[in-house]
Amino acid sequence: MSGAKIHTVLASLLLARGKVVTDSRLSSLLWGWDPPATMNAQIYTYISRLRKLLGPQVELVRRQPGYLIHTPTSRIDTMEFERLHRLGRAALAERRYEDADELLRGALNLWRGPALANVTPHLADAELPQLEETRTAALEHRIETDLALARHQQLIPELTGLVAEFPVRERLRAQLMTALYRCGRQADALHVYNEGREALAEELGVDPGADLNATYQSVLDGSLALARDPASVTTSAPHGSHASHSGEPAAAGTVPRSQEAAVPAMLPADISDFTGREGELAGLLARLGPPPQGERQSSHFRPQRLLITGMAGVGKTALAVHAAHAAARHFPDGQLYANLCHTDGRPKDPAQVLLQLLRALGEPLARAAEPGGPVGDLDELIRLYRTRTAGRRLLILLDNAVSDLQLGPLLPGTMTAAVLVTGRTRLSAVAGSHTTVCAPMDRGESLAMLAAVAGVRRIAVEPDAADAIAACCGGLPLALRIAGARLASRPYWSVTRLAGRLADNGTRLHELRFGDLDVRQTLRSSMRRFTVAEHELLRELAALGRSPFPAGAAAVLAGLPESAAEEFLERLVDVSMLDMAGVDASGLPQYRFHELVLVYAHSLPGARPVKEPAGKGVSVQ
């Protein structure tokens, strides 16, 4: 099978992962902005040729308005790579380093040359940056695993080449500094940092981020020791082997004794370009840090319960992770982390979460449990968890909490552990906690975040367009990060072009997605517990626009009693899909839609015309 066009059709269908690829999408990937008059006939011809070449085991199905591919008996390398990478990241987070090594190497071994080597430039421009970014991230995770397994000596040649290839990729540079330092080459590690600082300033006009600076400081103060006891691993063992230090084969499911005693460090990686939230961050760190001088030391050992709330995509997790990393030194017994939701927004079973946390704490019964199998008695797991955490100075981050019923079993009984909870609603299980409400970013913070992701110079060249993008994102960090990432991955795009694409309310949510980040899906997850009728009611209320409104106005529009309308509005407030906007002259509460929630509501089928344009005040010259 030869020819870039037919390869492009096949690649685009495979990369769609079982979804329909429209005719217009195929046309743009084949011919760009200048398709031939016979494009439909040519696409049909390419599909027919593919059917003959691929045989009956692969189905190419015509489904309006395009085509999709079914491969029931075949393995698609991209999907298998993503699966192994996901499992490898999870194993690395749980400190199962040998498992992580095997999984991540298996994922990277699926790359047998440059991706999309024989396709049109249009497809390569659209898909290659994301594929290469994912591959490089997997490589960084595999190197992180090698460092944990004390393979720093073997890593130096590879990392030296990678840093030369990717001079502004800070994580790779930090990993090279770590490997050099652990080999006794402190001066070389500092030289690598200085070279990186010059490269970042020259190419991007920015200073090193938090991770690279932290590594630099660790080299200076001598704290870059091995994360685990080197005696628990065999550095000369072949990659992927499970030999024990004694040379005897490791029994299946066993964990080295040194790892059992290790301090848990489960926090996700910190965000190197964390931007804004200075006030919120300072408040959290003040409560997570030691008591001020002059106060009784024992006052610090009160139950610390810190809750971060806000709408979907507002940056709760980013703030929590950044604060947890900054405060980690105050919790010498370790840091625990659990995401309490599946990717589709479904809450996780607290028993499964407890097993994950108990494994990190070295509980043998938790390690013996089979993934996906019976999790045992919840009360017994709670007892084990509270026993393991009793008296320990732990920082526990519980991300995306859904309900009190889910959260209650995960709170330790000890007074010495701090618990940081993120969620879209207030929870009575953390009553008496300090609550931090994350509001959308203001204009200055929005532009700073856009510049941090897309590049300072890129944004400074077109300030009006950058303002328009910030306005279209409504100060929502998730949307701003997606917009910045799209610009960063498409250096040939002007900022004005993206601003123009975002200005159309009808397609804005389609534009605000990049890789696994998707504003529409994130907002939809907040409505997971609402019925179809309630989704239709939200669609009706979208006609109220962005101005504050009372429950009475919603009642008239929806044809409901005012009490029923107010109850529904309060439920939307509870899941942060609606903001409180104060009270009117009569003391009645006023409500207001966020910019992107309103756009989402209008995108639901059958929405009424909006009274006020959702993008009012946003213009692109």
Coordinates of C-alpha atoms in Angstrom, one line a residue:
M1 CA 0.0 0.0 0.0
S2 CA 1.7 3.2 -1.1
G3 CA 0.8 6.9 -1.4
A4 CA 0.5 9.5 1.3
K5 CA -3.3 10.0 0.7
I6 CA -4.4 6.5 1.4
H7 CA -2.1 6.3 4.4
T8 CA -3.7 9.6 5.6
V9 CA -7.2 8.1 5.4
L10 CA -6.2 5.0 7.3
A11 CA -4.3 6.9 10.0
S12 CA -7.1 9.4 10.5
L13 CA -9.6 6.6 11.0
L14 CA -7.4 4.7 13.4
L15 CA -6.6 7.9 15.4
A16 CA -10.3 8.5 15.8
R17 CA -10.5 5.5 18.1
G18 CA -13.7 4.1 16.8
K19 CA -15.5 7.4 16.3
V20 CA -16.8 8.8 13.0
V21 CA -14.4 10.9 10.9
T22 CA -16.5 13.3 8.9
D23 CA -16.0 13.9 5.2
S24 CA -15.0 17.5 5.9
R25 CA -12.4 16.3 8.4
L26 CA -11.0 13.8 5.9
S27 CA -11.0 16.5 3.2
S28 CA -9.0 19.0 5.4
L29 CA -6.5 16.3 6.4
L30 CA -6.0 15.3 2.7
W31 CA -6.0 18.6 0.9
G32 CA -6.1 21.4 3.6
W33 CA -7.9 24.5 2.5
D34 CA -8.0 23.7 -1.2
P35 CA -9.9 20.5 -1.8
P36 CA -10.6 19.3 -5.4
A37 CA -14.1 19.4 -6.8
T38 CA -14.0 15.6 -6.9
M39 CA -13.1 15.2 -3.2
N40 CA -16.1 13.0 -2.3
A41 CA -15.4 10.7 -5.1
Q42 CA -11.7 10.5 -4.3
I43 CA -12.4 9.8 -0.6
Y44 CA -14.8 7.0 -1.7
T45 CA -12.0 5.6 -3.9
Y46 CA -9.5 5.6 -1.0
I47 CA -12.0 3.8 1.3
S48 CA -12.6 1.2 -1.4
R49 CA -8.9 0.5 -1.9
L50 CA -8.5 0.3 1.9
R51 CA -11.3 -2.3 2.2
K52 CA -9.6 -4.5 -0.4
L53 CA -6.1 -4.1 1.2
L54 CA -7.2 -4.7 4.8
G55 CA -9.4 -7.7 4.1
P56 CA -12.6 -8.8 5.9
Q57 CA -11.2 -8.7 9.4
V58 CA -11.3 -4.9 9.4
E59 CA -14.6 -3.1 8.7
L60 CA -14.7 0.4 7.1
V61 CA -18.3 1.6 7.7
R62 CA -20.1 4.5 6.1
R63 CA -21.9 6.4 8.8
Q64 CA -23.1 9.8 8.1
P65 CA -21.5 12.3 7.9
G66 CA -18.3 10.2 7.4
Y67 CA -16.6 6.9 8.0
L68 CA -15.4 4.8 11.0
I69 CA -13.2 1.8 11.3
H70 CA -13.9 -1.4 13.4
T71 CA -10.9 -3.6 14.3
P72 CA -12.4 -6.2 16.6
T73 CA -9.6 -8.7 16.2
S74 CA -6.7 -6.4 15.8
R75 CA -4.6 -4.3 18.2
I76 CA -4.0 -0.7 17.4
D77 CA -0.6 0.4 18.6
T78 CA -1.6 3.9 19.6
M79 CA -4.4 2.6 21.9
E80 CA -2.1 -0.1 23.3
F81 CA 0.6 2.5 24.0
E82 CA -1.9 4.7 25.8
R83 CA -3.1 1.8 27.9
L84 CA 0.4 0.7 28.9
H85 CA 1.4 4.3 29.6
R86 CA -1.6 4.8 31.8
L87 CA -1.0 1.6 33.8
G88 CA 2.7 2.5 34.1
R89 CA 1.9 6.0 35.4
A90 CA -0.4 4.4 38.0
A91 CA 2.3 1.9 39.1
L92 CA 4.8 4.7 39.4
A93 CA 2.5 6.8 41.5
E94 CA 2.0 3.7 43.8
R95 CA 5.8 3.2 44.0
R96 CA 5.6 -0.2 42.3
Y97 CA 8.7 0.6 40.4
E98 CA 9.5 -2.7 38.8
D99 CA 5.9 -3.0 37.4
A100 CA 6.1 0.6 36.2
D101 CA 9.4 -0.1 34.4
E102 CA 8.0 -3.1 32.6
L103 CA 4.8 -1.3 31.6
L104 CA 6.5 1.9 30.4
R105 CA 9.1 0.0 28.4
G106 CA 6.4 -2.0 26.8
A107 CA 4.6 1.2 25.8
L108 CA 7.7 2.8 24.3
N109 CA 8.7 -0.4 22.5
L110 CA 5.6 0.0 20.3
W111 CA 7.3 3.0 18.7
R112 CA 9.2 1.5 15.8
G113 CA 10.1 4.7 14.0
P114 CA 8.7 8.2 13.4
A115 CA 5.0 8.5 13.8
L116 CA 2.9 9.4 10.7
A117 CA 5.9 9.2 8.5
N118 CA 4.0 8.8 5.2
V119 CA 0.9 11.0 5.5
T120 CA 0.0 14.5 4.3
P121 CA 1.5 17.5 6.0
H122 CA -2.1 18.5 7.1
L123 CA -2.5 15.3 9.1
A124 CA 1.0 15.5 10.5
D125 CA 0.4 19.1 11.6
A126 CA -2.8 18.2 13.3
E127 CA -1.9 15.0 15.1
L128 CA 1.9 14.6 15.3
P129 CA 2.6 17.2 18.1
Q130 CA 0.2 15.4 20.5
L131 CA 1.6 12.0 19.7
E132 CA 5.2 13.2 20.2
E133 CA 4.3 15.0 23.4
T134 CA 2.7 11.8 24.8
R135 CA 5.7 9.7 23.8
T136 CA 8.1 12.1 25.4
A137 CA 6.0 12.2 28.6
A138 CA 6.1 8.3 28.7
L139 CA 9.9 8.5 28.3
E140 CA 10.1 11.0 31.2
H141 CA 8.0 8.6 33.3
R142 CA 10.3 5.7 32.4
I143 CA 13.4 7.7 33.3
E144 CA 11.7 8.6 36.6
T145 CA 11.3 4.9 37.3
D146 CA 14.9 4.2 36.4
L147 CA 16.0 6.9 38.9
A148 CA 13.9 5.3 41.6
L149 CA 15.6 2.0 40.7
A150 CA 19.0 3.5 41.2
R151 CA 20.0 3.3 37.5
H152 CA 21.4 6.8 37.4
Q153 CA 24.8 5.7 36.1
Q154 CA 23.2 4.0 33.0
L155 CA 20.9 7.0 32.4
I156 CA 23.5 9.7 31.9
P157 CA 24.3 9.1 28.2
E158 CA 20.7 8.8 27.3
L159 CA 19.6 11.9 29.2
T160 CA 22.5 13.9 27.8
G161 CA 21.3 13.2 24.3
L162 CA 17.7 13.9 25.2
V163 CA 18.5 17.3 26.8
A164 CA 20.4 18.2 23.6
E165 CA 17.4 17.3 21.5
F166 CA 14.9 19.0 23.8
P167 CA 16.9 21.9 25.4
V168 CA 13.8 23.7 26.9
R169 CA 12.1 20.5 28.3
E170 CA 12.7 21.2 32.0
R171 CA 11.8 17.8 33.4
L172 CA 14.4 16.0 31.3
R173 CA 17.0 18.5 32.4
A174 CA 16.1 18.1 36.1
Q175 CA 16.4 14.3 35.6
L176 CA 19.9 14.7 34.1
M177 CA 20.9 16.9 37.0
T178 CA 19.6 14.2 39.4
A179 CA 21.5 11.4 37.7
L180 CA 24.7 13.5 37.6
Y181 CA 24.5 14.4 41.2
R182 CA 23.9 10.8 42.3
C183 CA 27.1 9.9 40.4
G184 CA 29.1 12.4 42.4
R185 CA 29.2 15.0 39.6
Q186 CA 27.7 18.0 41.4
A187 CA 29.6 20.6 39.3
D188 CA 28.3 19.0 36.0
A189 CA 24.7 19.0 37.4
L190 CA 25.0 22.8 38.1
H191 CA 26.4 23.4 34.7
V192 CA 23.4 21.6 33.1
Y193 CA 21.1 23.9 35.1
N194 CA 23.0 27.1 34.0
E195 CA 22.8 25.9 30.3
G196 CA 19.0 25.4 30.7
R197 CA 18.5 28.8 32.2
E198 CA 20.3 30.4 29.2
A199 CA 18.3 28.3 26.7
L200 CA 14.9 29.1 28.3
A201 CA 15.8 32.8 28.4
E202 CA 17.0 32.9 24.8
E203 CA 14.3 30.7 23.2
L204 CA 11.3 31.4 25.3
G205 CA 12.1 34.5 27.3
V206 CA 11.2 32.8 30.6
D207 CA 13.1 31.7 33.8
P208 CA 13.3 28.1 34.9
G209 CA 10.2 26.7 36.5
A210 CA 9.5 25.5 40.0
D211 CA 10.6 21.9 39.4
L212 CA 14.0 22.8 37.8
N213 CA 14.7 25.4 40.4
A214 CA 13.8 22.9 43.2
T215 CA 16.3 20.4 41.7
Y216 CA 18.9 23.1 41.5
Q217 CA 18.4 23.9 45.2
S218 CA 18.5 20.2 46.1
V219 CA 21.9 20.0 44.4
L220 CA 23.1 22.9 46.4
D221 CA 21.9 21.6 49.7
G222 CA 22.8 18.0 49.1
S223 CA 19.2 16.6 49.4
L224 CA 19.1 14.7 46.1
A225 CA 19.6 11.3 47.8
L226 CA 18.0 8.2 46.5
A227 CA 14.2 8.1 46.9
R228 CA 14.5 4.5 48.2
D229 CA 17.1 2.2 49.7
P230 CA 19.4 1.1 46.8
A231 CA 19.9 -2.2 48.5
S232 CA 16.4 -3.2 47.7
V233 CA 17.0 -3.2 44.0
T234 CA 19.7 -4.7 41.7
T235 CA 21.1 -1.9 39.5
S236 CA 22.8 -4.4 37.2
A237 CA 19.7 -6.5 36.6
P238 CA 18.2 -6.4 33.1
H239 CA 15.5 -3.9 32.5
G240 CA 12.1 -5.4 33.4
S241 CA 13.6 -8.1 35.6
H242 CA 12.3 -8.7 39.1
A243 CA 15.5 -10.2 40.8
S244 CA 15.9 -9.5 44.5
H245 CA 19.0 -8.1 46.0
S246 CA 20.0 -11.5 47.2
G247 CA 19.9 -12.9 43.7
E248 CA 16.9 -15.2 44.4
P249 CA 13.9 -14.8 42.2
A250 CA 11.3 -12.5 43.8
A251 CA 8.1 -14.2 44.7
A252 CA 5.0 -13.0 42.8
G253 CA 3.3 -10.1 44.6
T254 CA 6.0 -9.6 47.2
V255 CA 7.4 -6.1 48.0
P256 CA 11.0 -5.4 49.0
R257 CA 11.2 -4.8 52.8
S258 CA 12.7 -1.3 52.2
Q259 CA 9.7 -0.3 50.1
E260 CA 7.3 -1.5 52.9
A261 CA 9.0 0.8 55.3
A262 CA 9.3 3.7 52.8
V263 CA 7.6 7.0 53.4
P264 CA 4.7 7.3 51.0
A265 CA 5.1 10.1 48.4
M266 CA 2.0 9.8 46.2
L267 CA 1.4 13.4 45.2
P268 CA 1.0 14.0 41.4
A269 CA 3.8 16.0 39.8
D270 CA 3.7 19.6 40.6
I271 CA 2.8 22.1 37.8
S272 CA 5.9 23.9 36.7
D273 CA 4.0 26.8 35.2
F274 CA 1.5 27.3 38.1
T275 CA 0.1 30.8 37.7
G276 CA -1.9 33.1 40.0
R277 CA -3.9 32.2 43.1
E278 CA -1.3 34.0 45.3
G279 CA -3.9 34.8 48.0
E280 CA -5.5 31.3 48.1
L281 CA -2.1 29.6 48.1
A282 CA -0.8 31.8 51.0
G283 CA -3.9 31.0 53.0
L284 CA -3.5 27.3 52.5
L285 CA 0.3 27.3 53.3
A286 CA -0.4 29.3 56.5
R287 CA -2.6 26.5 57.7
L288 CA -0.5 23.7 56.5
G289 CA 2.7 25.1 58.0
P290 CA 4.0 25.1 61.6
P291 CA 2.3 27.5 64.0
P292 CA 3.7 31.1 64.3
Q293 CA 6.4 31.8 66.8
G294 CA 4.9 32.4 70.2
E295 CA 2.0 30.0 69.9
R296 CA 2.0 26.7 71.7
Q297 CA 3.5 24.0 69.5
S298 CA 0.7 21.7 70.4
S299 CA -1.8 24.0 68.8
H300 CA -0.5 22.8 65.4
F301 CA -1.7 19.3 66.1
R302 CA -5.4 20.2 65.7
P303 CA -7.4 18.3 63.0
Q304 CA -6.5 20.2 59.8
R305 CA -9.3 19.9 57.3
L306 CA -8.9 22.1 54.3
L307 CA -11.6 22.1 51.6
I308 CA -11.1 23.7 48.1
T309 CA -14.3 24.2 46.1
G310 CA -15.3 25.8 42.8
M311 CA -16.7 25.0 39.4
A312 CA -15.4 22.4 37.1
G313 CA -12.1 23.4 35.5
V314 CA -11.4 26.3 37.8
G315 CA -8.1 24.8 39.0
K316 CA -8.9 23.2 42.3
T317 CA -6.6 20.3 41.8
A318 CA -3.7 22.4 40.5
L319 CA -3.9 24.6 43.6
A320 CA -4.2 21.7 45.9
V321 CA -1.2 19.8 44.4
H322 CA 0.9 22.9 44.3
A323 CA 0.1 23.7 47.9
A324 CA 0.8 20.1 49.0
H325 CA 4.2 20.1 47.3
A326 CA 5.1 23.4 49.0
A327 CA 4.1 22.1 52.4
A328 CA 5.4 18.6 52.1
R329 CA 8.4 19.3 54.2
H330 CA 6.2 19.8 57.2
F331 CA 4.9 16.2 57.0
P332 CA 7.9 13.9 57.5
D333 CA 5.8 10.7 57.5
G334 CA 4.7 11.2 53.9
Q335 CA 2.0 12.4 51.5
L336 CA -1.0 10.3 50.4
Y337 CA -3.1 11.1 47.3
A338 CA -6.3 9.6 45.9
N339 CA -8.5 10.7 43.0
L340 CA -12.1 9.9 44.2
C341 CA -13.6 10.0 40.7
H342 CA -13.3 7.9 37.6
T343 CA -12.5 9.7 34.4
D344 CA -16.2 9.8 33.5
G345 CA -17.1 11.5 36.8
R346 CA -18.4 8.4 38.5
P347 CA -17.4 8.3 42.2
K348 CA -15.0 5.6 43.3
D349 CA -15.9 3.0 45.9
P350 CA -14.3 4.2 49.2
A351 CA -13.2 0.6 49.9
Q352 CA -11.1 0.6 46.7
V353 CA -9.6 4.0 47.6
L354 CA -8.8 2.7 51.1
L355 CA -7.0 -0.3 49.6
Q356 CA -4.9 2.1 47.5
L357 CA -4.0 4.2 50.5
L358 CA -3.2 1.2 52.7
R359 CA -0.9 -0.3 50.0
A360 CA 1.1 3.0 50.1
L361 CA 1.2 2.8 53.9
G362 CA 2.7 -0.7 53.7
E363 CA -0.4 -2.7 54.8
P364 CA 0.2 -6.4 53.8
L365 CA -3.5 -7.2 53.5
A366 CA -4.0 -4.3 51.1
R367 CA -1.1 -5.5 48.9
A368 CA -2.5 -9.0 48.7
A369 CA -5.9 -7.8 47.4
E370 CA -6.4 -8.5 43.7
P371 CA -7.2 -5.5 41.5
G372 CA -10.9 -5.6 40.6
G373 CA -11.6 -8.3 43.1
P374 CA -13.5 -8.3 46.4
V375 CA -12.3 -5.5 48.6
G376 CA -13.3 -6.9 52.0
D377 CA -15.3 -5.4 54.8
L378 CA -15.4 -1.6 54.7
D379 CA -15.4 -1.2 58.5
E380 CA -12.2 -3.4 58.7
L381 CA -10.5 -1.3 56.1
I382 CA -11.4 1.9 57.9
R383 CA -10.0 0.4 61.1
L384 CA -6.7 -0.6 59.4
Y385 CA -6.5 2.8 57.8
R386 CA -7.0 4.7 61.0
T387 CA -4.5 2.4 62.8
R388 CA -1.9 3.0 60.0
T389 CA -2.3 6.8 60.1
A390 CA -2.6 7.2 63.9
G391 CA 0.1 9.5 65.3
R392 CA 1.8 10.0 61.9
R393 CA 2.5 13.5 60.4
L394 CA 0.9 12.8 57.1
L395 CA -0.5 15.1 54.4
I396 CA -3.5 13.5 52.7
L397 CA -4.9 15.0 49.4
L398 CA -8.3 13.6 48.5
D399 CA -9.2 14.9 45.0
N400 CA -12.6 15.3 43.4
A401 CA -14.7 14.3 46.4
V402 CA -18.3 13.8 45.5
S403 CA -20.3 13.1 48.7
D404 CA -20.1 12.9 52.5
L405 CA -20.8 9.1 52.2
Q406 CA -17.8 8.6 50.1
L407 CA -15.5 11.0 52.0
G408 CA -16.2 10.0 55.6
P409 CA -14.4 6.7 55.6
L410 CA -11.3 8.3 54.1
L411 CA -10.7 10.8 56.9
P412 CA -8.1 9.7 59.5
G413 CA -8.9 9.8 63.2
T414 CA -5.5 11.2 64.0
M415 CA -4.9 14.8 65.0
T416 CA -1.5 14.9 63.4
A417 CA -2.6 14.3 59.8
A418 CA -3.7 17.2 57.6
V419 CA -6.4 16.5 55.0
L420 CA -6.7 18.6 51.8
V421 CA -10.0 17.9 50.0
T422 CA -11.1 19.2 46.6
G423 CA -14.7 19.1 45.3
R424 CA -17.3 21.1 43.5
T425 CA -19.6 21.4 46.5
R426 CA -19.3 21.9 50.2
L427 CA -19.3 18.7 52.3
S428 CA -20.6 18.3 55.8
A429 CA -18.0 15.5 56.4
V430 CA -15.4 18.2 56.6
A431 CA -17.5 20.5 58.9
G432 CA -15.4 23.0 60.7
S433 CA -12.8 23.0 57.9
H434 CA -11.3 26.0 56.3
T435 CA -12.9 26.4 52.9
T436 CA -11.1 28.1 50.0
V437 CA -13.4 29.0 47.1
C438 CA -11.6 29.1 43.7
A439 CA -13.2 31.8 41.5
P440 CA -12.4 32.3 37.9
M441 CA -9.3 34.2 37.2
D442 CA -9.3 37.9 36.5
R443 CA -7.9 39.4 33.3
G444 CA -4.4 39.8 34.6
E445 CA -4.2 36.2 35.9
S446 CA -5.8 34.9 32.7
L447 CA -3.2 36.6 30.5
A448 CA -0.4 35.4 32.7
M449 CA -1.6 31.8 32.5
L450 CA -2.0 32.0 28.8
A451 CA 1.5 33.4 28.5
A452 CA 2.9 30.7 30.8
V453 CA 1.6 27.9 28.5
A454 CA 1.8 29.5 25.0
G455 CA 4.9 31.6 25.6
V456 CA 5.4 35.2 26.8
R457 CA 6.6 36.6 23.5
R458 CA 3.8 34.9 21.6
I459 CA 1.1 36.6 23.7
A460 CA 2.9 40.0 23.9
V461 CA 3.0 40.3 20.1
E462 CA -0.9 40.2 19.7
P463 CA -2.2 41.7 23.0
D464 CA -5.7 42.4 21.7
A465 CA -6.2 38.9 20.5
A466 CA -4.8 37.5 23.7
D467 CA -7.4 39.7 25.6
A468 CA -10.1 38.2 23.4
I469 CA -9.0 34.6 24.1
A470 CA -9.0 35.4 27.9
A471 CA -12.5 36.8 27.7
C472 CA -13.8 33.8 25.7
C473 CA -12.3 31.5 28.3
G474 CA -14.2 33.3 31.1
G475 CA -11.2 33.1 33.4
L476 CA -11.5 29.3 33.6
P477 CA -7.9 27.9 34.0
L478 CA -8.8 24.7 32.2
A479 CA -10.0 26.6 29.1
L480 CA -7.0 28.9 29.3
R481 CA -4.6 26.0 29.5
I482 CA -6.2 24.4 26.5
A483 CA -6.1 27.6 24.5
G484 CA -2.4 28.1 25.4
A485 CA -1.6 24.4 24.6
R486 CA -3.2 24.7 21.2
L487 CA -1.1 27.8 20.4
A488 CA 2.0 26.1 21.7
S489 CA 1.4 23.0 19.5
R490 CA 0.7 25.2 16.4
P491 CA 3.6 27.7 16.2
Y492 CA 2.4 28.7 12.7
W493 CA -1.0 29.9 14.0
S494 CA -1.5 33.6 14.9
V495 CA -3.1 34.3 18.3
T496 CA -5.7 36.3 16.3
R497 CA -6.7 33.1 14.4
L498 CA -7.5 31.2 17.6
A499 CA -9.3 34.2 19.1
G500 CA -11.5 34.2 16.0
R501 CA -12.3 30.6 16.3
L502 CA -13.2 31.0 20.0
A503 CA -15.5 34.0 19.3
D504 CA -18.2 31.8 17.7
N505 CA -20.3 30.6 20.6
G506 CA -21.7 27.8 18.5
T507 CA -18.3 26.1 18.1
R508 CA -16.4 27.4 21.1
L509 CA -16.6 24.3 23.2
H510 CA -15.5 22.2 20.2
E511 CA -12.4 24.4 20.0
L512 CA -11.7 24.2 23.8
R513 CA -10.3 20.7 23.8
F514 CA -6.8 19.4 23.5
G515 CA -5.6 15.8 24.1
D516 CA -7.4 14.6 27.3
L517 CA -8.5 18.1 28.2
D518 CA -12.1 19.0 27.2
V519 CA -14.1 21.8 28.7
R520 CA -17.4 20.3 27.5
Q521 CA -16.8 16.9 29.1
T522 CA -15.6 18.5 32.3
L523 CA -18.8 20.6 32.6
R524 CA -20.9 17.6 31.6
S525 CA -19.5 15.6 34.5
S526 CA -20.9 18.2 36.9
M527 CA -24.4 17.3 35.6
R528 CA -23.9 13.6 35.9
R529 CA -26.5 13.2 38.7
F530 CA -29.1 15.3 37.0
T531 CA -32.0 13.7 35.1
V532 CA -32.8 14.2 31.4
A533 CA -35.7 16.5 32.4
E534 CA -33.3 18.6 34.5
H535 CA -30.9 18.9 31.6
E536 CA -33.8 20.2 29.5
L537 CA -34.6 22.7 32.2
L538 CA -31.0 23.9 32.2
R539 CA -31.3 24.3 28.4
E540 CA -34.5 26.4 29.0
L541 CA -32.8 28.7 31.5
A542 CA -30.0 29.4 29.1
A543 CA -32.3 32.0 27.6
L544 CA -31.7 34.2 30.7
G545 CA -28.2 35.1 29.5
R546 CA -25.4 36.3 31.7
S547 CA -27.1 39.0 33.7
P548 CA -28.1 38.2 37.3
F549 CA -31.6 36.9 37.7
P550 CA -33.9 35.8 40.6
A551 CA -35.7 32.5 41.0
G552 CA -38.9 34.2 40.0
A553 CA -37.6 34.9 36.5
A554 CA -36.5 31.3 36.1
A555 CA -39.9 30.1 37.3
V556 CA -41.7 32.2 34.7
L557 CA -39.4 31.0 31.9
A558 CA -39.7 27.3 32.8
G559 CA -43.3 27.4 33.8
L560 CA -42.6 26.1 37.4
P561 CA -43.7 27.3 40.8
E562 CA -41.1 29.7 42.2
S563 CA -40.2 27.3 45.1
A564 CA -39.4 24.5 42.6
A565 CA -37.4 26.8 40.4
E566 CA -35.4 28.0 43.4
E567 CA -34.7 24.4 44.6
F568 CA -33.3 23.6 41.1
L569 CA -31.2 26.7 41.0
E570 CA -29.8 25.9 44.5
R571 CA -28.9 22.4 43.2
L572 CA -27.0 24.0 40.3
V573 CA -25.2 26.2 42.9
D574 CA -24.3 23.1 44.9
V575 CA -22.4 21.6 42.0
S576 CA -20.9 25.0 41.0
M577 CA -22.8 25.2 37.7
L578 CA -24.4 28.5 38.8
D579 CA -23.0 31.4 40.8
M580 CA -24.6 33.4 43.6
A581 CA -24.7 37.1 42.5
G582 CA -25.8 38.7 45.8
V583 CA -29.4 39.8 46.6
D584 CA -31.8 42.3 45.1
A585 CA -33.5 45.2 46.8
S586 CA -36.0 42.9 48.3
G587 CA -33.4 40.6 49.8
L588 CA -34.1 37.8 47.3
P589 CA -31.0 35.8 46.1
Q590 CA -29.7 36.5 42.6
Y591 CA -28.1 33.9 40.4
R592 CA -25.7 34.2 37.4
F593 CA -24.4 31.8 34.7
H594 CA -20.6 31.6 34.1
E595 CA -19.6 32.4 30.5
L596 CA -18.8 28.8 29.6
V597 CA -21.6 27.2 31.5
L598 CA -24.0 29.4 29.5
V599 CA -22.3 28.3 26.3
Y600 CA -22.6 24.7 27.4
A601 CA -26.3 25.1 28.2
H602 CA -26.9 26.7 24.7
S603 CA -25.1 23.7 23.1
L604 CA -27.8 21.3 24.5
P605 CA -30.3 20.3 21.8
G606 CA -33.3 22.6 21.4
A607 CA -31.9 25.6 23.4
R608 CA -33.9 28.9 23.0
P609 CA -32.2 32.0 21.5
V610 CA -30.2 33.8 24.0
K611 CA -31.3 37.3 25.1
E612 CA -27.7 38.5 25.6
P613 CA -24.7 37.4 23.5
A614 CA -22.5 35.0 25.5
G615 CA -19.4 36.6 24.1
K616 CA -20.5 40.2 24.7
G617 CA -17.6 42.6 24.8
V618 CA -15.3 40.2 22.9
S619 CA -14.2 41.5 19.5
V620 CA -11.5 40.3 17.2
Q621 CA -10.0 42.7 14.7

